Tab-separated table of C-alpha atoms in Angstrom:
chain	number	residue	atom	x	y	z
A	1	MET	CA	0.000	0.000	0.000
A	2	ALA	CA	1.220	3.507	-0.818
A	3	MET	CA	2.668	5.610	1.984
A	4	PRO	CA	0.354	8.490	2.930
A	5	SER	CA	1.694	11.969	2.087
A	6	SER	CA	2.092	14.906	4.491
A	7	GLN	CA	-0.339	16.767	2.277
A	8	GLN	CA	-3.037	14.148	2.916
A	9	VAL	CA	-2.445	14.382	6.658
A	10	LEU	CA	-2.704	18.188	6.632
A	11	GLU	CA	-5.869	18.042	4.550
A	12	ALA	CA	-7.428	15.673	7.046
A	13	LEU	CA	-6.400	17.851	9.993
A	14	GLY	CA	-7.712	20.935	8.150
A	15	GLY	CA	-11.195	19.725	8.988
A	16	ILE	CA	-10.646	20.488	12.690
A	17	LYS	CA	-11.731	23.969	13.656
A	18	ASP	CA	-10.695	25.940	16.734
A	19	PRO	CA	-14.053	26.955	18.232
A	20	ASP	CA	-12.653	30.168	19.748
A	21	LEU	CA	-10.627	31.401	16.820
A	22	GLY	CA	-13.089	30.128	14.188
A	23	ARG	CA	-10.378	28.809	11.856
A	24	ASP	CA	-8.940	25.401	11.154
A	25	VAL	CA	-5.971	24.244	13.197
A	26	VAL	CA	-3.677	23.851	10.170
A	27	SER	CA	-4.013	27.436	8.935
A	28	LEU	CA	-3.583	28.615	12.537
A	29	GLY	CA	-0.161	26.962	12.492
A	30	MET	CA	-0.928	24.606	15.358
A	31	ILE	CA	0.446	21.518	13.573
A	32	LYS	CA	4.218	21.297	13.789
A	33	GLU	CA	6.997	18.759	13.174
A	34	LEU	CA	4.870	16.514	10.992
A	35	GLU	CA	6.574	13.282	9.989
A	36	VAL	CA	5.315	10.274	8.079
A	37	SER	CA	7.449	7.130	8.300
A	38	PRO	CA	7.763	4.706	5.345
A	39	GLU	CA	5.755	2.207	7.423
A	40	GLY	CA	2.818	4.622	7.542
A	41	LYS	CA	3.308	5.923	11.098
A	42	VAL	CA	2.322	9.576	11.416
A	43	SER	CA	3.690	11.772	14.184
A	44	PHE	CA	3.267	15.505	14.792
A	45	THR	CA	3.125	18.157	17.480
A	46	PHE	CA	-0.213	19.816	18.177
A	47	GLU	CA	0.609	23.229	19.596
A	48	LEU	CA	-2.184	24.841	21.576
A	49	THR	CA	-2.293	28.482	22.597
A	50	THR	CA	-2.705	27.570	26.264
A	51	PRO	CA	-2.046	24.430	28.309
A	52	ALA	CA	-5.465	25.002	29.880
A	53	CYS	CA	-7.178	24.674	26.474
A	54	PRO	CA	-10.757	23.541	27.162
A	55	VAL	CA	-10.912	21.484	23.966
A	56	ARG	CA	-7.506	19.864	24.350
A	57	ASP	CA	-8.825	16.308	24.643
A	58	ARG	CA	-11.391	16.850	21.908
A	59	PHE	CA	-8.685	18.140	19.563
A	60	LYS	CA	-6.548	15.098	20.292
A	61	SER	CA	-9.268	12.557	19.571
A	62	GLN	CA	-10.477	14.461	16.503
A	63	ALA	CA	-6.915	14.489	15.175
A	64	GLU	CA	-6.474	10.765	15.880
A	65	ASP	CA	-9.717	9.950	14.065
A	66	ALA	CA	-8.983	12.217	11.101
A	67	VAL	CA	-5.456	10.969	10.526
A	68	GLY	CA	-6.241	7.374	11.441
A	69	GLY	CA	-8.886	7.353	8.705
A	70	ILE	CA	-6.389	8.023	5.905
A	71	ALA	CA	-5.602	4.973	3.833
A	72	GLY	CA	-2.150	3.592	4.605
A	73	VAL	CA	-1.799	5.075	8.089
A	74	THR	CA	-0.695	2.413	10.544
A	75	GLY	CA	-0.271	4.522	13.664
A	76	VAL	CA	-0.714	8.062	14.972
A	77	GLU	CA	1.464	9.731	17.563
A	78	ILE	CA	0.421	13.184	18.721
A	79	ARG	CA	2.469	15.354	21.057
A	80	MET	CA	0.192	17.933	22.673
A	81	THR	CA	2.089	21.087	23.694
A	82	ALA	CA	1.224	24.695	24.344
A	83	ASN	CA	3.020	27.794	23.185
A	84	VAL	CA	1.903	30.446	25.598
A	85	ARG	CA	1.892	33.985	24.328
A	86	PRO	CA	2.816	36.527	26.991
A	87	ALA	CA	-0.221	38.128	28.576
A	88	PHE	CA	0.466	41.442	26.930
A	89	LEU	CA	2.547	41.468	23.821
A	90	ARG	CA	5.137	44.127	23.414
A	91	PRO	CA	7.005	44.806	20.209
A	92	LYS	CA	10.554	43.492	20.357
A	93	PRO	CA	13.198	46.154	21.073
A	94	SER	CA	14.658	45.511	17.596
A	95	GLU	CA	11.333	46.418	15.935
A	96	ILE	CA	11.221	49.798	17.603
A	97	LEU	CA	12.819	52.620	15.633
A	98	PRO	CA	15.663	50.455	14.271
A	99	GLY	CA	17.335	53.287	12.325
A	100	VAL	CA	17.091	55.976	14.997
A	101	LYS	CA	20.280	56.824	16.867
A	102	GLN	CA	18.961	59.100	19.625
A	103	THR	CA	15.462	59.552	20.988
A	104	ILE	CA	14.821	62.755	22.917
A	105	ALA	CA	11.514	63.270	24.709
A	106	VAL	CA	10.201	66.755	25.459
A	107	ALA	CA	7.900	66.716	28.485
A	108	SER	CA	6.502	69.211	30.943
A	109	GLY	CA	4.080	67.811	33.449
A	110	LYS	CA	1.954	70.956	33.219
A	111	GLY	CA	0.123	71.911	30.033
A	112	GLY	CA	0.341	75.207	28.210
A	113	VAL	CA	3.994	75.927	28.916
A	114	GLY	CA	5.027	75.775	25.263
A	115	LYS	CA	6.228	72.218	25.083
A	116	SER	CA	5.289	71.756	21.428
A	117	THR	CA	6.821	75.099	20.470
A	118	VAL	CA	10.043	74.026	22.160
A	119	ALA	CA	9.935	70.545	20.597
A	120	VAL	CA	9.349	71.932	17.082
A	121	ASN	CA	12.105	74.527	17.375
A	122	LEU	CA	14.499	72.099	19.033
A	123	ALA	CA	13.975	69.662	16.154
A	124	ALA	CA	14.317	72.454	13.578
A	125	ALA	CA	17.526	73.730	15.192
A	126	LEU	CA	19.044	70.218	15.223
A	127	SER	CA	17.989	69.785	11.610
A	128	ARG	CA	19.557	73.130	10.585
A	129	SER	CA	22.807	72.024	12.163
A	130	GLY	CA	22.920	69.242	9.580
A	131	ALA	CA	21.447	66.269	11.457
A	132	ALA	CA	18.718	63.962	10.130
A	133	VAL	CA	15.803	64.751	12.442
A	134	GLY	CA	12.337	63.344	13.005
A	135	LEU	CA	9.610	64.818	15.178
A	136	LEU	CA	6.941	62.570	16.661
A	137	ASP	CA	3.950	64.372	18.131
A	138	ALA	CA	2.790	62.007	20.861
A	139	ASP	CA	0.040	64.355	22.010
A	140	ILE	CA	-2.930	62.295	20.873
A	141	TYR	CA	-5.586	64.627	22.297
A	142	GLY	CA	-4.080	67.989	21.401
A	143	PRO	CA	-1.708	67.570	18.476
A	144	SER	CA	-0.202	70.951	17.618
A	145	VAL	CA	2.819	69.985	15.539
A	146	PRO	CA	0.931	69.913	12.177
A	147	VAL	CA	-0.136	73.562	12.527
A	148	MET	CA	3.227	74.714	13.873
A	149	THR	CA	5.065	73.137	10.943
A	150	GLY	CA	2.466	73.758	8.209
A	151	SER	CA	2.111	70.037	7.597
A	152	ARG	CA	-1.593	69.248	7.832
A	153	ARG	CA	-1.419	66.528	5.208
A	154	VAL	CA	-2.523	62.928	5.404
A	155	PRO	CA	0.535	60.638	5.366
A	156	GLN	CA	0.943	58.139	2.553
A	157	GLN	CA	0.920	54.446	3.156
A	158	VAL	CA	3.466	52.128	1.541
A	159	ASN	CA	3.452	48.375	2.218
A	160	GLY	CA	1.211	48.855	5.226
A	161	ARG	CA	3.564	51.400	6.804
A	162	LEU	CA	3.035	55.133	7.059
A	163	LEU	CA	5.550	57.521	5.565
A	164	PRO	CA	6.305	60.528	7.760
A	165	ILE	CA	5.468	63.967	6.333
A	166	ASP	CA	8.424	65.986	5.076
A	167	ALA	CA	8.409	69.589	6.258
A	168	HIS	CA	11.256	72.074	6.715
A	169	GLY	CA	13.733	69.239	6.138
A	170	MET	CA	12.352	67.165	9.023
A	171	LYS	CA	10.275	63.996	9.112
A	172	LEU	CA	7.041	64.527	11.027
A	173	MET	CA	4.298	62.309	12.332
A	174	SER	CA	1.355	63.412	14.390
A	175	PHE	CA	-2.126	62.242	15.211
A	176	GLY	CA	-3.215	65.562	13.763
A	177	GLN	CA	-2.114	64.242	10.369
A	178	ILE	CA	-3.734	60.847	10.747
A	179	ASN	CA	-6.964	62.482	11.927
A	180	PRO	CA	-6.740	66.000	10.450
A	181	SER	CA	-10.334	67.177	10.808
A	182	ASP	CA	-11.947	69.043	13.706
A	183	GLU	CA	-13.053	65.701	15.092
A	184	PRO	CA	-11.553	65.061	18.523
A	185	THR	CA	-9.682	61.880	19.385
A	186	ILE	CA	-11.600	60.390	22.310
A	187	TYR	CA	-9.431	57.640	23.736
A	188	ARG	CA	-9.097	55.932	27.059
A	189	GLY	CA	-5.624	55.316	28.456
A	190	PRO	CA	-4.781	51.927	26.914
A	191	MET	CA	-5.722	53.248	23.468
A	192	VAL	CA	-3.316	56.152	23.913
A	193	GLY	CA	-0.544	53.673	24.612
A	194	LYS	CA	-1.409	51.649	21.514
A	195	ALA	CA	-1.531	54.770	19.339
A	196	ILE	CA	1.891	55.931	20.494
A	197	GLU	CA	3.333	52.472	20.006
A	198	ALA	CA	1.883	52.405	16.471
A	199	MET	CA	3.499	55.749	15.660
A	200	MET	CA	6.850	54.168	16.414
A	201	VAL	CA	6.383	50.677	14.984
A	202	GLN	CA	4.157	51.346	11.966
A	203	VAL	CA	5.823	54.524	10.736
A	204	ASP	CA	8.796	54.226	8.426
A	205	TRP	CA	11.153	56.643	10.162
A	206	GLY	CA	14.192	55.431	8.238
A	207	ILE	CA	17.644	56.534	9.361
A	208	LEU	CA	17.632	59.433	11.822
A	209	ASP	CA	20.241	61.033	14.039
A	210	TYR	CA	17.589	62.397	16.385
A	211	LEU	CA	13.942	61.652	16.937
A	212	VAL	CA	12.375	64.377	19.056
A	213	ILE	CA	9.180	63.249	20.779
A	214	ASP	CA	6.663	65.883	21.864
A	215	LEU	CA	4.803	64.389	24.814
A	216	PRO	CA	1.388	65.420	26.089
A	217	PRO	CA	1.249	67.049	29.540
A	218	GLY	CA	0.930	64.851	32.579
A	219	THR	CA	2.627	61.859	34.124
A	220	GLY	CA	0.234	59.222	32.790
A	221	ASP	CA	-0.277	56.796	29.954
A	222	ALA	CA	1.560	58.553	27.156
A	223	SER	CA	4.774	59.147	29.088
A	224	LEU	CA	4.674	55.724	30.675
A	225	THR	CA	4.125	53.919	27.367
A	226	LEU	CA	6.945	55.834	25.793
A	227	ALA	CA	9.367	55.043	28.602
A	228	GLN	CA	8.376	51.366	28.423
A	229	VAL	CA	8.511	50.934	24.668
A	230	VAL	CA	11.620	52.914	23.648
A	231	PRO	CA	14.982	53.073	25.349
A	232	LEU	CA	14.895	56.892	25.466
A	233	THR	CA	18.251	58.625	25.372
A	234	GLY	CA	16.916	61.338	27.632
A	235	VAL	CA	14.145	63.767	28.405
A	236	ALA	CA	14.142	67.562	28.354
A	237	ILE	CA	11.593	69.172	30.663
A	238	VAL	CA	9.966	72.469	29.714
A	239	CYS	CA	8.411	74.810	32.245
A	240	THR	CA	7.509	78.441	32.743
A	241	PRO	CA	9.191	80.314	35.599
A	242	GLN	CA	6.351	80.605	38.121
A	243	ASP	CA	6.021	78.190	41.052
A	244	VAL	CA	2.853	76.446	39.856
A	245	ALA	CA	4.685	75.411	36.698
A	246	THR	CA	8.053	74.456	38.180
A	247	ASP	CA	6.397	72.353	40.901
A	248	ILE	CA	4.691	70.194	38.274
A	249	ALA	CA	7.795	70.069	36.085
A	250	VAL	CA	9.657	68.598	39.054
A	251	LYS	CA	7.052	65.830	39.292
A	252	ALA	CA	7.495	65.008	35.605
A	253	LEU	CA	11.236	64.909	36.036
A	254	GLN	CA	11.018	62.599	39.030
A	255	MET	CA	8.726	60.269	37.111
A	256	PHE	CA	11.303	59.889	34.350
A	257	ARG	CA	14.002	59.299	36.946
A	258	LYS	CA	11.939	56.437	38.373
A	259	LEU	CA	11.781	54.955	34.872
A	260	ASN	CA	15.557	55.246	34.533
A	261	VAL	CA	15.275	57.844	31.744
A	262	THR	CA	18.023	60.415	32.130
A	263	PRO	CA	16.843	64.016	32.518
A	264	LEU	CA	18.827	66.051	29.975
A	265	GLY	CA	17.791	69.175	31.848
A	266	LEU	CA	15.189	71.906	32.378
A	267	ILE	CA	14.225	74.593	29.863
A	268	GLU	CA	12.553	77.826	31.001
A	269	ASN	CA	10.036	79.115	28.469
A	270	MET	CA	8.277	82.542	28.482
A	271	SER	CA	11.151	83.680	30.646
A	272	TRP	CA	10.885	87.422	29.889
A	273	TYR	CA	9.201	89.848	27.506
A	274	VAL	CA	10.734	92.915	25.918
A	275	CYS	CA	8.006	95.486	25.262
A	276	PRO	CA	8.349	96.783	21.691
A	277	GLU	CA	6.873	100.165	22.763
A	278	CYS	CA	9.030	101.010	25.757
A	279	GLY	CA	11.938	98.606	25.324
A	280	HIS	CA	11.639	97.470	28.936
A	281	ARG	CA	12.128	93.873	29.939
A	282	HIS	CA	9.118	92.444	31.822
A	283	GLU	CA	9.195	89.171	33.718
A	284	ILE	CA	5.523	88.326	33.406
A	285	PHE	CA	5.709	84.818	34.809
A	286	SER	CA	8.633	85.625	37.150
A	287	HIS	CA	12.133	84.563	36.136
A	288	GLY	CA	14.728	81.984	37.083
A	289	GLY	CA	12.314	79.418	38.536
A	290	ALA	CA	13.492	76.616	36.275
A	291	GLU	CA	17.147	77.342	36.955
A	292	ALA	CA	16.515	77.227	40.704
A	293	ALA	CA	14.549	73.971	40.375
A	294	ALA	CA	17.315	72.453	38.228
A	295	LYS	CA	19.900	73.360	40.849
A	296	ARG	CA	17.742	71.877	43.596
A	297	LEU	CA	17.323	68.591	41.700
A	298	GLY	CA	20.901	68.362	40.496
A	299	VAL	CA	20.069	68.418	36.782
A	300	PRO	CA	21.432	70.770	34.101
A	301	PHE	CA	19.645	74.011	33.281
A	302	LEU	CA	19.507	74.102	29.483
A	303	GLY	CA	18.522	77.727	28.960
A	304	ALA	CA	15.723	80.292	28.878
A	305	ILE	CA	13.497	81.376	25.996
A	306	PRO	CA	11.880	84.825	25.867
A	307	LEU	CA	8.185	85.445	25.303
A	308	GLU	CA	8.118	86.871	21.772
A	309	GLU	CA	5.273	87.657	19.464
A	310	GLY	CA	7.335	86.312	16.546
A	311	ILE	CA	7.599	82.851	18.050
A	312	ARG	CA	3.816	82.642	18.362
A	313	GLU	CA	3.124	84.190	14.929
A	314	ASP	CA	5.489	81.838	13.160
A	315	ALA	CA	4.125	78.839	15.008
A	316	ASP	CA	0.606	79.755	13.884
A	317	SER	CA	1.715	80.295	10.301
A	318	GLY	CA	3.583	76.985	10.179
A	319	THR	CA	7.293	77.837	10.186
A	320	PRO	CA	9.439	77.362	13.289
A	321	VAL	CA	11.029	80.653	14.382
A	322	VAL	CA	14.557	79.218	14.157
A	323	ILE	CA	13.975	78.917	10.398
A	324	SER	CA	11.902	82.049	9.729
A	325	ARG	CA	13.758	84.570	11.918
A	326	PRO	CA	17.109	83.019	12.848
A	327	GLU	CA	18.407	86.399	14.074
A	328	SER	CA	15.681	86.906	16.693
A	329	ALA	CA	16.473	86.497	20.394
A	330	GLY	CA	13.999	83.612	20.578
A	331	ALA	CA	15.586	81.705	17.709
A	332	LYS	CA	19.054	82.213	19.172
A	333	ALA	CA	17.861	80.873	22.520
A	334	PHE	CA	16.426	77.755	20.839
A	335	VAL	CA	19.645	77.131	18.911
A	336	ALA	CA	21.727	77.451	22.089
A	337	ILE	CA	19.423	75.022	23.897
A	338	ALA	CA	19.524	72.573	20.981
A	339	SER	CA	23.304	72.450	21.100
A	340	GLN	CA	23.173	71.839	24.869
A	341	VAL	CA	20.677	69.028	24.313
A	342	ALA	CA	22.831	67.520	21.554
A	343	ALA	CA	25.910	67.614	23.787
A	344	ARG	CA	24.128	65.980	26.731
A	345	THR	CA	22.638	63.377	24.386
A	346	SER	CA	26.010	62.300	23.080
A	347	ILE	CA	27.290	61.915	26.635
A	348	GLN	CA	24.276	59.713	27.350
A	349	SER	CA	24.890	57.445	24.392
A	350	PHE	CA	28.008	56.143	26.115
A	351	ARG	CA	25.966	55.010	29.066
A	352	GLN	CA	25.654	51.264	29.391
A	353	LEU	CA	22.642	49.203	30.249
A	354	PRO	CA	22.856	45.958	32.215
A	355	VAL	CA	23.518	42.838	30.119
A	356	ILE	CA	20.984	40.065	30.627
A	357	ASN	CA	21.677	36.391	29.966
A	358	VAL	CA	19.012	33.721	30.253
A	359	HIS	CA	20.081	30.085	30.295
B	1	MET	CA	19.261	34.241	34.539
B	2	GLU	CA	22.364	36.357	34.887
B	3	ILE	CA	22.712	40.114	34.870
B	4	THR	CA	25.966	41.966	34.402
B	5	TRP	CA	25.516	45.484	35.777
B	6	GLU	CA	26.978	48.756	34.506
B	7	ASP	CA	29.558	48.653	37.306
B	8	GLY	CA	30.708	45.134	36.373
B	9	ALA	CA	29.009	43.297	39.243
B	10	GLN	CA	27.149	40.115	38.320
B	11	SER	CA	23.905	38.832	39.764
B	12	THR	CA	22.426	35.387	39.256
B	13	TYR	CA	18.825	34.304	39.710
B	14	SER	CA	16.979	31.021	39.565
B	15	ALA	CA	13.647	30.905	37.749
B	16	GLU	CA	11.982	29.782	40.955
B	17	GLN	CA	13.330	32.737	42.889
B	18	LEU	CA	12.124	35.120	40.180
B	19	ARG	CA	8.654	33.612	40.103
B	20	TRP	CA	8.196	33.907	43.865
B	21	ALA	CA	9.413	37.511	43.717
B	22	CYS	CA	6.915	38.512	40.995
B	23	PRO	CA	5.926	42.105	41.783
B	24	CYS	CA	2.621	42.183	39.869
B	25	ALA	CA	-0.636	43.125	41.551
B	26	GLU	CA	-2.116	39.647	41.128
B	27	CYS	CA	0.812	38.017	42.925
B	28	ARG	CA	1.451	40.692	45.545
B	29	GLY	CA	-2.113	41.768	46.178
B	30	GLU	CA	-3.480	45.279	45.945
B	31	GLY	CA	-5.628	47.630	47.916
B	32	GLY	CA	-5.036	45.717	51.150
B	33	SER	CA	-6.152	42.325	49.839
B	34	PRO	CA	-3.501	39.606	49.819
B	35	GLY	CA	-2.043	38.386	46.524
B	36	ARG	CA	-1.874	34.922	45.081
B	37	LEU	CA	1.686	34.197	46.228
B	38	SER	CA	0.746	34.652	49.869
B	39	ARG	CA	-2.123	32.149	49.462
B	40	VAL	CA	-0.308	29.279	47.751
B	41	LYS	CA	2.600	27.196	49.074
B	42	THR	CA	3.612	25.475	45.849
B	43	LEU	CA	3.628	26.406	42.181
B	44	SER	CA	3.499	24.038	39.219
B	45	ASP	CA	6.614	23.356	37.144
B	46	ALA	CA	5.294	25.425	34.231
B	47	GLU	CA	4.973	28.388	36.551
B	48	LEU	CA	8.601	28.040	37.565
B	49	ARG	CA	10.146	27.888	34.106
B	50	VAL	CA	11.128	31.123	32.361
B	51	GLN	CA	9.972	31.292	28.768
B	52	ASP	CA	10.981	34.769	27.705
B	53	VAL	CA	12.525	37.942	29.036
B	54	THR	CA	11.878	41.346	27.438
B	55	LEU	CA	13.432	44.688	28.199
B	56	VAL	CA	10.909	47.323	29.268
B	57	GLY	CA	12.255	50.732	28.285
B	58	GLN	CA	15.454	50.892	30.236
B	59	TYR	CA	14.183	50.448	33.745
B	60	ALA	CA	12.786	46.938	34.006
B	61	LEU	CA	12.476	43.398	32.640
B	62	GLN	CA	9.220	41.672	31.828
B	63	ILE	CA	9.585	37.967	32.538
B	64	ALA	CA	7.183	35.508	30.912
B	65	PHE	CA	6.846	32.097	32.534
B	66	GLU	CA	5.761	28.984	30.647
B	67	SER	CA	2.429	29.038	32.435
B	68	GLY	CA	1.634	32.267	30.608
B	69	HIS	CA	2.134	34.481	33.621
B	70	ALA	CA	3.874	37.600	32.359
B	71	THR	CA	2.440	40.580	34.172
B	72	GLY	CA	5.398	41.247	36.466
B	73	LEU	CA	7.730	44.105	35.585
B	74	TYR	CA	10.962	43.541	37.519
B	75	THR	CA	12.688	46.898	37.888
B	76	PHE	CA	16.474	46.906	37.760
B	77	SER	CA	16.681	48.344	41.268
B	78	MET	CA	14.561	45.469	42.569
B	79	LEU	CA	16.656	42.906	40.660
B	80	ARG	CA	19.844	44.378	42.041
B	81	ARG	CA	18.544	43.864	45.575
B	82	LEU	CA	17.189	40.397	44.835
B	83	GLY	CA	20.111	38.595	43.221
B	84	THR	CA	23.125	36.954	44.749
B	85	THR	CA	25.606	39.545	43.633
B	86	ASP	CA	29.204	38.848	43.098
B	87	ARG	CA	31.355	41.968	42.892
B	88	ARG	CA	34.278	41.990	40.548
């Protein structure tokens, strides 16, 4: 009698359906290491998704009957095993931003301190210095990067991956581009995490020297997801000088310390205002608060940015001030801060992580 | 499992030790109610075999056991305290 073929065995097993997944066990890849001996003995491994599979015994007897019924089969040996998938799947570290050398997060704790303005200008200043720069707007609820960079376009999709938008020589990706209408994004926490993860894994960032990540305010889901998914090179914290802002900035900084993300330093935004009428310098939100907080916490103070109408105007019209008015005091402050950030980032890249071996 | 730290020190861990140290809410308990590890005296073999270890950001390891239990995030500071460390 002719020896049964592997194909015949798989066809017979294809009649068994997983009741939970609604597909047959062959196309689900549950049948492994199939062998048919010249004497007609069939052996294979039946890999379940959990050792506690409620239909384990039913699967085994169904498989024995199906294979046993093929002409020429003299014996059936089934090894039942289970390949457990971890309770929550995380992308592998190698799948996350493989071509990106440095990831710099811009965070604040408190909202409204100009985090996105700083992130956009920091990225633009790094880009002007000749580096390949990407800017990821991780503020799912209030994405402001598309307006500030004049890039409200829907990204193209190639081979199931999104291409970042090119603007001012930088690669940009924001939820404001994926969902560009006036419709709000109404997400609970876990969805925010998924969305941020997708912007790293499903976007083709290519080769970058720096990826600047503009975080939403707060010490919750977005920041936590980011610190769990990417090995961040460091985080720059933005705050305004008054106590209510620096107090919250300190909380944000301490959160990143707990997650072993190095604080690159504090940036003071809206630090002073020079009145165009009288030429006087006004310290509307006080002055020096961030520097004092940085000293207290033992982290670098990266610099102060003035409150200037030009910064706001250019942000609203879609060109970062470091590109549109490079000679302004604001632009110069951003460029100085960017070089500080770049210097601290390169120091960080020599830092080592523990090496883990599992036997 | 072995960890070589930034300062050169090495720590070693058995899978059993790691499983009993699982810091997740189910094992440790939360909100004043005791966790699973304080209620059981023995664990099955599949619960004591490590299947996979993943880096979480740069502050912790997520350890998956063959039983499917994978909710514990072991921070590096906790692991440093836990292991038998041999300084070089």
